[in-house]
Coordinates of N, CA and C in Angstrom, one line a residue:
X221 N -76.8 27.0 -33.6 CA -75.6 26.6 -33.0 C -75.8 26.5 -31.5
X222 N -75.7 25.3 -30.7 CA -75.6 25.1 -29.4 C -74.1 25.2 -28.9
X223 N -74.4 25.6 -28.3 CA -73.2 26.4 -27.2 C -73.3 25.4 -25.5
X224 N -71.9 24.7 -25.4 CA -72.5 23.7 -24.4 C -71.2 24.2 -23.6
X225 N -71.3 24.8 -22.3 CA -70.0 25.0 -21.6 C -70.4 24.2 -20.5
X226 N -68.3 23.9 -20.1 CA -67.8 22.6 -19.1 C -67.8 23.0 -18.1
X227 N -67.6 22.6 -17.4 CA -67.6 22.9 -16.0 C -66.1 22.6 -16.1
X228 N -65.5 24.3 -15.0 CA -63.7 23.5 -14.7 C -63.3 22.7 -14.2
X229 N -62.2 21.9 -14.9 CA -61.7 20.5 -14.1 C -61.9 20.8 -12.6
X230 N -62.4 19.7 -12.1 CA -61.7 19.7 -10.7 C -60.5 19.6 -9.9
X231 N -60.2 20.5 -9.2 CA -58.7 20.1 -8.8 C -58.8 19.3 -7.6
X232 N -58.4 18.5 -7.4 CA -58.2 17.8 -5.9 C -57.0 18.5 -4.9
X233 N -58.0 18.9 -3.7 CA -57.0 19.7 -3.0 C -56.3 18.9 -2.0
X234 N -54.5 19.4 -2.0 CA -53.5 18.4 -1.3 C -53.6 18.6 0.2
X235 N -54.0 17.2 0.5 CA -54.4 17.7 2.2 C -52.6 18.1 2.6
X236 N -52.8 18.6 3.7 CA -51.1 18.9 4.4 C -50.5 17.6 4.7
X237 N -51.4 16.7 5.0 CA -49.7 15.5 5.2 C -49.0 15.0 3.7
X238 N -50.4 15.0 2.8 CA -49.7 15.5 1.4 C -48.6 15.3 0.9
X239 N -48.2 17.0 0.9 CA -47.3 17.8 0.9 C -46.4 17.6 1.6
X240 N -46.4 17.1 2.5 CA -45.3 17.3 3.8 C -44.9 15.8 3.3
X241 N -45.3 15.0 3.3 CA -45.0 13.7 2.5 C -44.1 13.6 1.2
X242 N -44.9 14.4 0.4 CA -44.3 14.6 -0.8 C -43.3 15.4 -1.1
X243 N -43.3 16.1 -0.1 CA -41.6 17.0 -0.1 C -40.6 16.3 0.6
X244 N -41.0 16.0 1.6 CA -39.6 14.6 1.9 C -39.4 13.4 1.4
X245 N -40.6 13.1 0.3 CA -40.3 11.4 -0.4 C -38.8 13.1 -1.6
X246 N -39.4 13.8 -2.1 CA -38.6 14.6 -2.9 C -37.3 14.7 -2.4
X247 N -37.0 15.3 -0.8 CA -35.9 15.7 -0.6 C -35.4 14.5 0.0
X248 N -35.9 13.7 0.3 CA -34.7 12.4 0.2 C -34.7 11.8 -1.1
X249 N -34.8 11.6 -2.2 CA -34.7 11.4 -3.4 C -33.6 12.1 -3.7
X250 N -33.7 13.7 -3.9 CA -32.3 14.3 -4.2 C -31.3 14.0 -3.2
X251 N -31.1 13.9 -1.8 CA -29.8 13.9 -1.5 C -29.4 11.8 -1.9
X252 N -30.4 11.1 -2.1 CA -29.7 9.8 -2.3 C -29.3 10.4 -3.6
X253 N -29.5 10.9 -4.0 CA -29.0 10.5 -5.9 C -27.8 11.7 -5.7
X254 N -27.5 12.6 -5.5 CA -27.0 13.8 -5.1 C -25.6 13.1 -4.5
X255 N -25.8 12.1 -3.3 CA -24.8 11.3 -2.8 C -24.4 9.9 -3.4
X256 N -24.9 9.5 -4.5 CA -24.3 8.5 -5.5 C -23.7 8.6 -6.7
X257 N -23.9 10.3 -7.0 CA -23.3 10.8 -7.8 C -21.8 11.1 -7.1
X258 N -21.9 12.1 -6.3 CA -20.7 12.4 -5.3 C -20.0 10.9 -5.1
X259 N -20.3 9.9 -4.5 CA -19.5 8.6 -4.5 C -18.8 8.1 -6.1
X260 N -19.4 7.8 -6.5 CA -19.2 7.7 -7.6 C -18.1 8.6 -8.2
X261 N -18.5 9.7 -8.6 CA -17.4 11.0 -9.2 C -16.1 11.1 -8.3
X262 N -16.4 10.6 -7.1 CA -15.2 11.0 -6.4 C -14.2 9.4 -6.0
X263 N -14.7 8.3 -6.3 CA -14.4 7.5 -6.3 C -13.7 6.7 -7.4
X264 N -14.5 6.7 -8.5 CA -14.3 6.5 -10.0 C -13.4 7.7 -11.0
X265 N -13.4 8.6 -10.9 CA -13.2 9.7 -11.7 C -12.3 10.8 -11.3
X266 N -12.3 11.6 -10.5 CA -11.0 12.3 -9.6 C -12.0 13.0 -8.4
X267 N -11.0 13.5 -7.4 CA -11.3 13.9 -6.4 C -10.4 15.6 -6.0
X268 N -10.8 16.0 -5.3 CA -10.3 17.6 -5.1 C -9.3 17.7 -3.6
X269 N -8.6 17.8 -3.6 CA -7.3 18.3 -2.6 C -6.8 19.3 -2.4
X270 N -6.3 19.5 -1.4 CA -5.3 20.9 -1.0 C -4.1 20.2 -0.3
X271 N -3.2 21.0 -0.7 CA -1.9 21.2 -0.1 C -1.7 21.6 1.8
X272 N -1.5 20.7 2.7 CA -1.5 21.3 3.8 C 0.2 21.8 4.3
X273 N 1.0 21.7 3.8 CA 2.4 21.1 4.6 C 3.2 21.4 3.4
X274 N 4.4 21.8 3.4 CA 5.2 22.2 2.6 C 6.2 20.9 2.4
X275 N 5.6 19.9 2.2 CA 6.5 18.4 2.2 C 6.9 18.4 0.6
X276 N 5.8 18.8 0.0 CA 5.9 18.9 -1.5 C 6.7 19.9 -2.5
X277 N 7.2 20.9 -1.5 CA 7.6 22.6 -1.9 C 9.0 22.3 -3.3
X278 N 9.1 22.2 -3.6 CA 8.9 23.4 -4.2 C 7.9 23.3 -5.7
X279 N 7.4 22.0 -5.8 CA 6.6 21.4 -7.0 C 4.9 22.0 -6.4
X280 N 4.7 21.9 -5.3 CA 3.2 21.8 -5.1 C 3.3 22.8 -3.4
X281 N 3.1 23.9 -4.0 CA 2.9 25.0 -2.6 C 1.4 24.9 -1.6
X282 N 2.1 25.4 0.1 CA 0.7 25.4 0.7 C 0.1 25.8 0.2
X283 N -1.3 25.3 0.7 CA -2.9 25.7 0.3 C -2.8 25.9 -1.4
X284 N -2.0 25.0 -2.0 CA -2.1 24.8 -3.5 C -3.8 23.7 -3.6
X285 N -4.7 23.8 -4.3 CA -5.8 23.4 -4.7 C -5.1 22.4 -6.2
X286 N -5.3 20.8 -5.9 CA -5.4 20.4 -6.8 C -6.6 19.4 -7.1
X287 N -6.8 18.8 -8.6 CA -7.5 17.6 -8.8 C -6.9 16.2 -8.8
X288 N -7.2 15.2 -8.1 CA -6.5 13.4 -8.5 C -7.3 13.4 -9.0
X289 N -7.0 12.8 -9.9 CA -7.5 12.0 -11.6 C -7.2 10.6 -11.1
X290 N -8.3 9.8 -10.8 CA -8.5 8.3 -10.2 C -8.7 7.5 -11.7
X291 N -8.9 7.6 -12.9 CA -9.2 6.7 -13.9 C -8.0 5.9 -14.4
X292 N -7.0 6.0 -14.3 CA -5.7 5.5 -14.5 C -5.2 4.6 -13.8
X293 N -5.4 4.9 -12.4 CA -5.2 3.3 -11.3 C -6.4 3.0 -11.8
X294 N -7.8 2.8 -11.9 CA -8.8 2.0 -12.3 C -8.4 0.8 -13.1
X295 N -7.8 2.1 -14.2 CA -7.5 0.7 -15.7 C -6.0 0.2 -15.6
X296 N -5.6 0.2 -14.7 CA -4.3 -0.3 -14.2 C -3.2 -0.1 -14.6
X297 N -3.5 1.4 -14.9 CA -2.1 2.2 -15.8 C -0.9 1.7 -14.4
X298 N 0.3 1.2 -14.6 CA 1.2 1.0 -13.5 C 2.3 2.2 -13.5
X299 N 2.1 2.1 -12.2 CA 3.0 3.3 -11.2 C 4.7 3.5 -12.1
X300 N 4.9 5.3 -12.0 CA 6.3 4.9 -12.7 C 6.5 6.2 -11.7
X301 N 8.2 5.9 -11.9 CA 9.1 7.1 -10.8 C 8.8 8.3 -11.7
X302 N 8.5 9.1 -10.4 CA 8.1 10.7 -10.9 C 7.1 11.2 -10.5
X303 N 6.2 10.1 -10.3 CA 4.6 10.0 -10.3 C 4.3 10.8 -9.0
X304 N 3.2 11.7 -9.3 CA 3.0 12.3 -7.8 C 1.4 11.3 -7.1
X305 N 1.4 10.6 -6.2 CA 0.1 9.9 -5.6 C -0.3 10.8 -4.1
X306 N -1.4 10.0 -4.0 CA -2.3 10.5 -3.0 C -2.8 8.8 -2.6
X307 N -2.4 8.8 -1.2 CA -2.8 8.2 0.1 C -3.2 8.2 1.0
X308 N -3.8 7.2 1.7 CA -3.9 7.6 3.2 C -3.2 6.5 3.9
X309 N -2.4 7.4 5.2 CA -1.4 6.9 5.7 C -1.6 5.9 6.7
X310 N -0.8 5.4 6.8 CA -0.8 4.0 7.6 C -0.8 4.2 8.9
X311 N -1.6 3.3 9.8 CA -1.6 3.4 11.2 C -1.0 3.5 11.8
X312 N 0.1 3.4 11.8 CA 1.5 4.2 12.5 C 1.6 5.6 12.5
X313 N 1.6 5.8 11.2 CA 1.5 7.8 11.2 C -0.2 7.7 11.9
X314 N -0.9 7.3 12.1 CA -1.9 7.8 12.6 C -1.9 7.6 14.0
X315 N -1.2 7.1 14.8 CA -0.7 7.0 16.1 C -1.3 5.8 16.6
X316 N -1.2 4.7 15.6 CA -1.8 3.9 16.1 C -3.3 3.2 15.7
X317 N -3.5 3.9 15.3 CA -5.1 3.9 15.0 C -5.8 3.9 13.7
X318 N -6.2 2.7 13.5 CA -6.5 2.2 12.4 C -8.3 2.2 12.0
X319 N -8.5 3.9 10.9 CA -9.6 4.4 10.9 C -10.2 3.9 9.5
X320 N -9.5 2.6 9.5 CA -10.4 2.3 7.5 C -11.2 1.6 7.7
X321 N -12.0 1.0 8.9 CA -13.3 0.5 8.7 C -14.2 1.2 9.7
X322 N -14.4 2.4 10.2 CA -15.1 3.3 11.2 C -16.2 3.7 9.7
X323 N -17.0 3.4 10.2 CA -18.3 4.2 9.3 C -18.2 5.6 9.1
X324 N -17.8 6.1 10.2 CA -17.8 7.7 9.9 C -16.3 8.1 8.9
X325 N -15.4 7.4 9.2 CA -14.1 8.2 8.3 C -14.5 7.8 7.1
X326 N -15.2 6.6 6.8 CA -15.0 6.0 5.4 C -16.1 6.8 4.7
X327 N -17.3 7.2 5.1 CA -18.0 7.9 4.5 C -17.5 9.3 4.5
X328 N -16.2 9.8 5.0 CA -15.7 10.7 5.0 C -14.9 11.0 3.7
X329 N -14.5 9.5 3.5 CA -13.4 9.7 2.5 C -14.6 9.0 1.0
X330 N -15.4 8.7 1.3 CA -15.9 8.4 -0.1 C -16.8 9.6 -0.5
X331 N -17.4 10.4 0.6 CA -18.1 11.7 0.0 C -17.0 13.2 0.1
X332 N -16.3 13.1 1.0 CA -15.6 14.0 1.2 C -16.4 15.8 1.9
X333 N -17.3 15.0 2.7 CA -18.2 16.2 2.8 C -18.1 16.6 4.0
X334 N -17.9 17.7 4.8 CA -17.4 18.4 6.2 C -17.9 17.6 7.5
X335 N -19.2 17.2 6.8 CA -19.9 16.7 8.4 C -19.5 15.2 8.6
X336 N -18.7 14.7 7.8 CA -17.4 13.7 8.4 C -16.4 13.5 8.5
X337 N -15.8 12.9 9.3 CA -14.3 13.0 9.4 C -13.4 12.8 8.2
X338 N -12.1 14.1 8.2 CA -11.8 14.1 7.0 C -10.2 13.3 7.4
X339 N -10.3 12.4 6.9 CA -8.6 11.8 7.1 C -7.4 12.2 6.6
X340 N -6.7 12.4 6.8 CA -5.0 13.2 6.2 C -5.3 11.9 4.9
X341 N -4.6 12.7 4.1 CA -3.8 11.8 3.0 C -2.7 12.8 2.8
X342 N -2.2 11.6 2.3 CA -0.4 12.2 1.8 C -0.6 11.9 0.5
X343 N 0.3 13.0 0.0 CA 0.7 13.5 -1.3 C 2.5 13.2 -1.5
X344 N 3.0 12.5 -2.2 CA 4.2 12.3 -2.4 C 4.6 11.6 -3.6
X345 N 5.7 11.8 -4.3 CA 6.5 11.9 -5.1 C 6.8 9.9 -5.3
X346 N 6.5 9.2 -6.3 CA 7.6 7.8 -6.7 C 8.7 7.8 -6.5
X347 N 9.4 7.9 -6.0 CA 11.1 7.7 -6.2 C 11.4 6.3 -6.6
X348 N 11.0 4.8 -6.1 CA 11.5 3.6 -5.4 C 10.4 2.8 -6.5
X349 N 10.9 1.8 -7.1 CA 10.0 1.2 -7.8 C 10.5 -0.3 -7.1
X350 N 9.5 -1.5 -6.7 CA 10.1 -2.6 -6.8 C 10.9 -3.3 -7.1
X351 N 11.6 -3.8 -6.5 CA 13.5 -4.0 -6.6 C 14.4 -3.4 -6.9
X352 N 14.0 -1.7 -6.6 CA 15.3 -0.6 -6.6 C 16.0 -1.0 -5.1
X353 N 17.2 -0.8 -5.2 CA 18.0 -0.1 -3.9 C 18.0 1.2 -3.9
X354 N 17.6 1.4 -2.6 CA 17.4 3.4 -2.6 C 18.5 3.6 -1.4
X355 N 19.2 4.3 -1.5 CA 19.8 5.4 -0.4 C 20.0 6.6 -0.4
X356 N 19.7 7.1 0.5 CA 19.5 8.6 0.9 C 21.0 9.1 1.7
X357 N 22.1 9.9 0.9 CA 23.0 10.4 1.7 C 23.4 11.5 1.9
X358 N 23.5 11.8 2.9 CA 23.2 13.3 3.4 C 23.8 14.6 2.6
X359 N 23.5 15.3 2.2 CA 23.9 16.6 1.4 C 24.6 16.3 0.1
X360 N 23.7 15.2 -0.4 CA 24.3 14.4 -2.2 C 22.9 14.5 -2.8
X361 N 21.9 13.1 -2.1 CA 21.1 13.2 -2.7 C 20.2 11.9 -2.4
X362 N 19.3 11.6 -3.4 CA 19.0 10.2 -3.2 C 19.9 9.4 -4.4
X363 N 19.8 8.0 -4.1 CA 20.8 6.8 -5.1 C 19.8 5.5 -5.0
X364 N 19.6 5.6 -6.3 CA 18.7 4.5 -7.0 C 19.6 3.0 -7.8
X365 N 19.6 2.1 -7.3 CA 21.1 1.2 -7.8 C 22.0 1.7 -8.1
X366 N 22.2 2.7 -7.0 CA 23.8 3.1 -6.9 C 24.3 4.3 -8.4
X367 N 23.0 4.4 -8.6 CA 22.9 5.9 -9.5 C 22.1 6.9 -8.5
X368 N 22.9 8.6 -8.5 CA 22.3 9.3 -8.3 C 21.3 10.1 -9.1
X369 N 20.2 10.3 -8.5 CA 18.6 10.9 -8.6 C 18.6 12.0 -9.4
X370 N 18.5 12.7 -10.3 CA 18.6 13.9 -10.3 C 16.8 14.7 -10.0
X371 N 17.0 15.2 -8.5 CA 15.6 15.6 -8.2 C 15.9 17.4 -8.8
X372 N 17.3 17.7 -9.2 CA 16.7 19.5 -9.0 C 16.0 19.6 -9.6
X373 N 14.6 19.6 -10.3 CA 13.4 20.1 -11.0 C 12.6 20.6 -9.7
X374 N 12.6 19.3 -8.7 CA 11.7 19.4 -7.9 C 11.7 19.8 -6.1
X375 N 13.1 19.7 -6.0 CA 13.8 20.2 -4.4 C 14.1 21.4 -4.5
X376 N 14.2 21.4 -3.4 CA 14.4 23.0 -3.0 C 16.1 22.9 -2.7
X377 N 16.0 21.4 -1.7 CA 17.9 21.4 -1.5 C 17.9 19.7 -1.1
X378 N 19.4 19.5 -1.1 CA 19.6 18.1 -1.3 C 19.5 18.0 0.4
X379 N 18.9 16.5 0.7 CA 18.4 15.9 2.1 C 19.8 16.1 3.1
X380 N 19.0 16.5 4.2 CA 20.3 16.3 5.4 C 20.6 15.4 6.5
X381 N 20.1 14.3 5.7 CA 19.9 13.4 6.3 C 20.4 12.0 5.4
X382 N 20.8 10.6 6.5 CA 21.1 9.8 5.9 C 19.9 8.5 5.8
X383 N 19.5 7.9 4.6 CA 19.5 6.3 5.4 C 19.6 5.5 4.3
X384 N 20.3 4.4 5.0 CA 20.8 2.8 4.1 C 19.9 2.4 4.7
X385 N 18.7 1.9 5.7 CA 18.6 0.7 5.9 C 17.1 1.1 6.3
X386 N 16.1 0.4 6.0 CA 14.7 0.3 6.4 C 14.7 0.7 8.3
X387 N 15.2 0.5 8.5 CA 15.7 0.4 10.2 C 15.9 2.2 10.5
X388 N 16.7 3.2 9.4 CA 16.8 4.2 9.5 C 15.5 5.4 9.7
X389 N 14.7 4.4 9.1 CA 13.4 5.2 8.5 C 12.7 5.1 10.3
X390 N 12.1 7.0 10.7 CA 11.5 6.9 11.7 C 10.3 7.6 11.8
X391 N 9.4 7.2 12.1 CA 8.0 7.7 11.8 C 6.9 6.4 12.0

């Protein structure tokens, strides 16, 4: 019986640029995929919110933590009164300033990640569907073609304030 031993594989040793190479072709590989997932899931599928302001009280409390579920506007489930949405507000409430094509807000709002600017969005209630008349009268209620609303599920107390007319509205 002959007995014939190998010699051990050779290993090829990784010089240091290597390594240093191949750890950053690695860690930039995870954060692109890492950030196309995040785009994606948060753009396609729902996204994560908090409550800052008690505009929503008594349905949705400060620093309440919720999820938007985005798959429904996708498939063009259409908007009905009741509905609670998520926005971002128009240049006016922004004082002017119109941040939807700045590179930095938009990658703020598509990854939602600290080291860019995070834009207010509003959270608020349907009331008004396309060719309603809405009026708001002070210590009654809102009036939707001249029917009143019934919000007590969701108010705390009826508005003290009035408006008939687009003109009333200030902000």
């Amino acid at each position: 019986m002959t007995v014939t031993q190998q010699a051990p594989p050779q290993t090829e040793k990784a010089s240091p640029g290597g390594f240093i190479t191949g750890f950053i072709k690695e860690a930039l590989e995870l954060i692109v995929v890492t950030l196309i997932l995040l785009i994606g899931i948060r753009w396609g599928i729902a996204e994560a919110r908090y409550i800052p302001s008690s505009s929503m009280e008594p349905t949705l409390q400060i620093n309440d933590r919720l999820i938007v579920e985005k798959i429904s506007g996708h498939l063009g489930k259409p908007i009905q009164r009741g509905d609670i949405l998520v926005f971002y507000p128009p240049k006016e409430e922004m004082g002017g300033e119109d941040l939807s094509n700045n590179p930095l807000n938009v990658m703020g709002r598509l990854t939602g990640l600290p080291c860019f600017p995070n834009d207010p969005a509003f959270i608020k209630r349907v009331i008004g569907l396309p060719g309603d008349q809405i009026r708001v009268q002070a210590n009654q209620g809102v009036y939707i073609n001249q029917q009143l609303l019934d919000e007590s599920a969701y108010i705390k107390e009826p508005p003290r304030y009035s408006l008939n007319f687009m003109g009333d509205i200030r902000g």
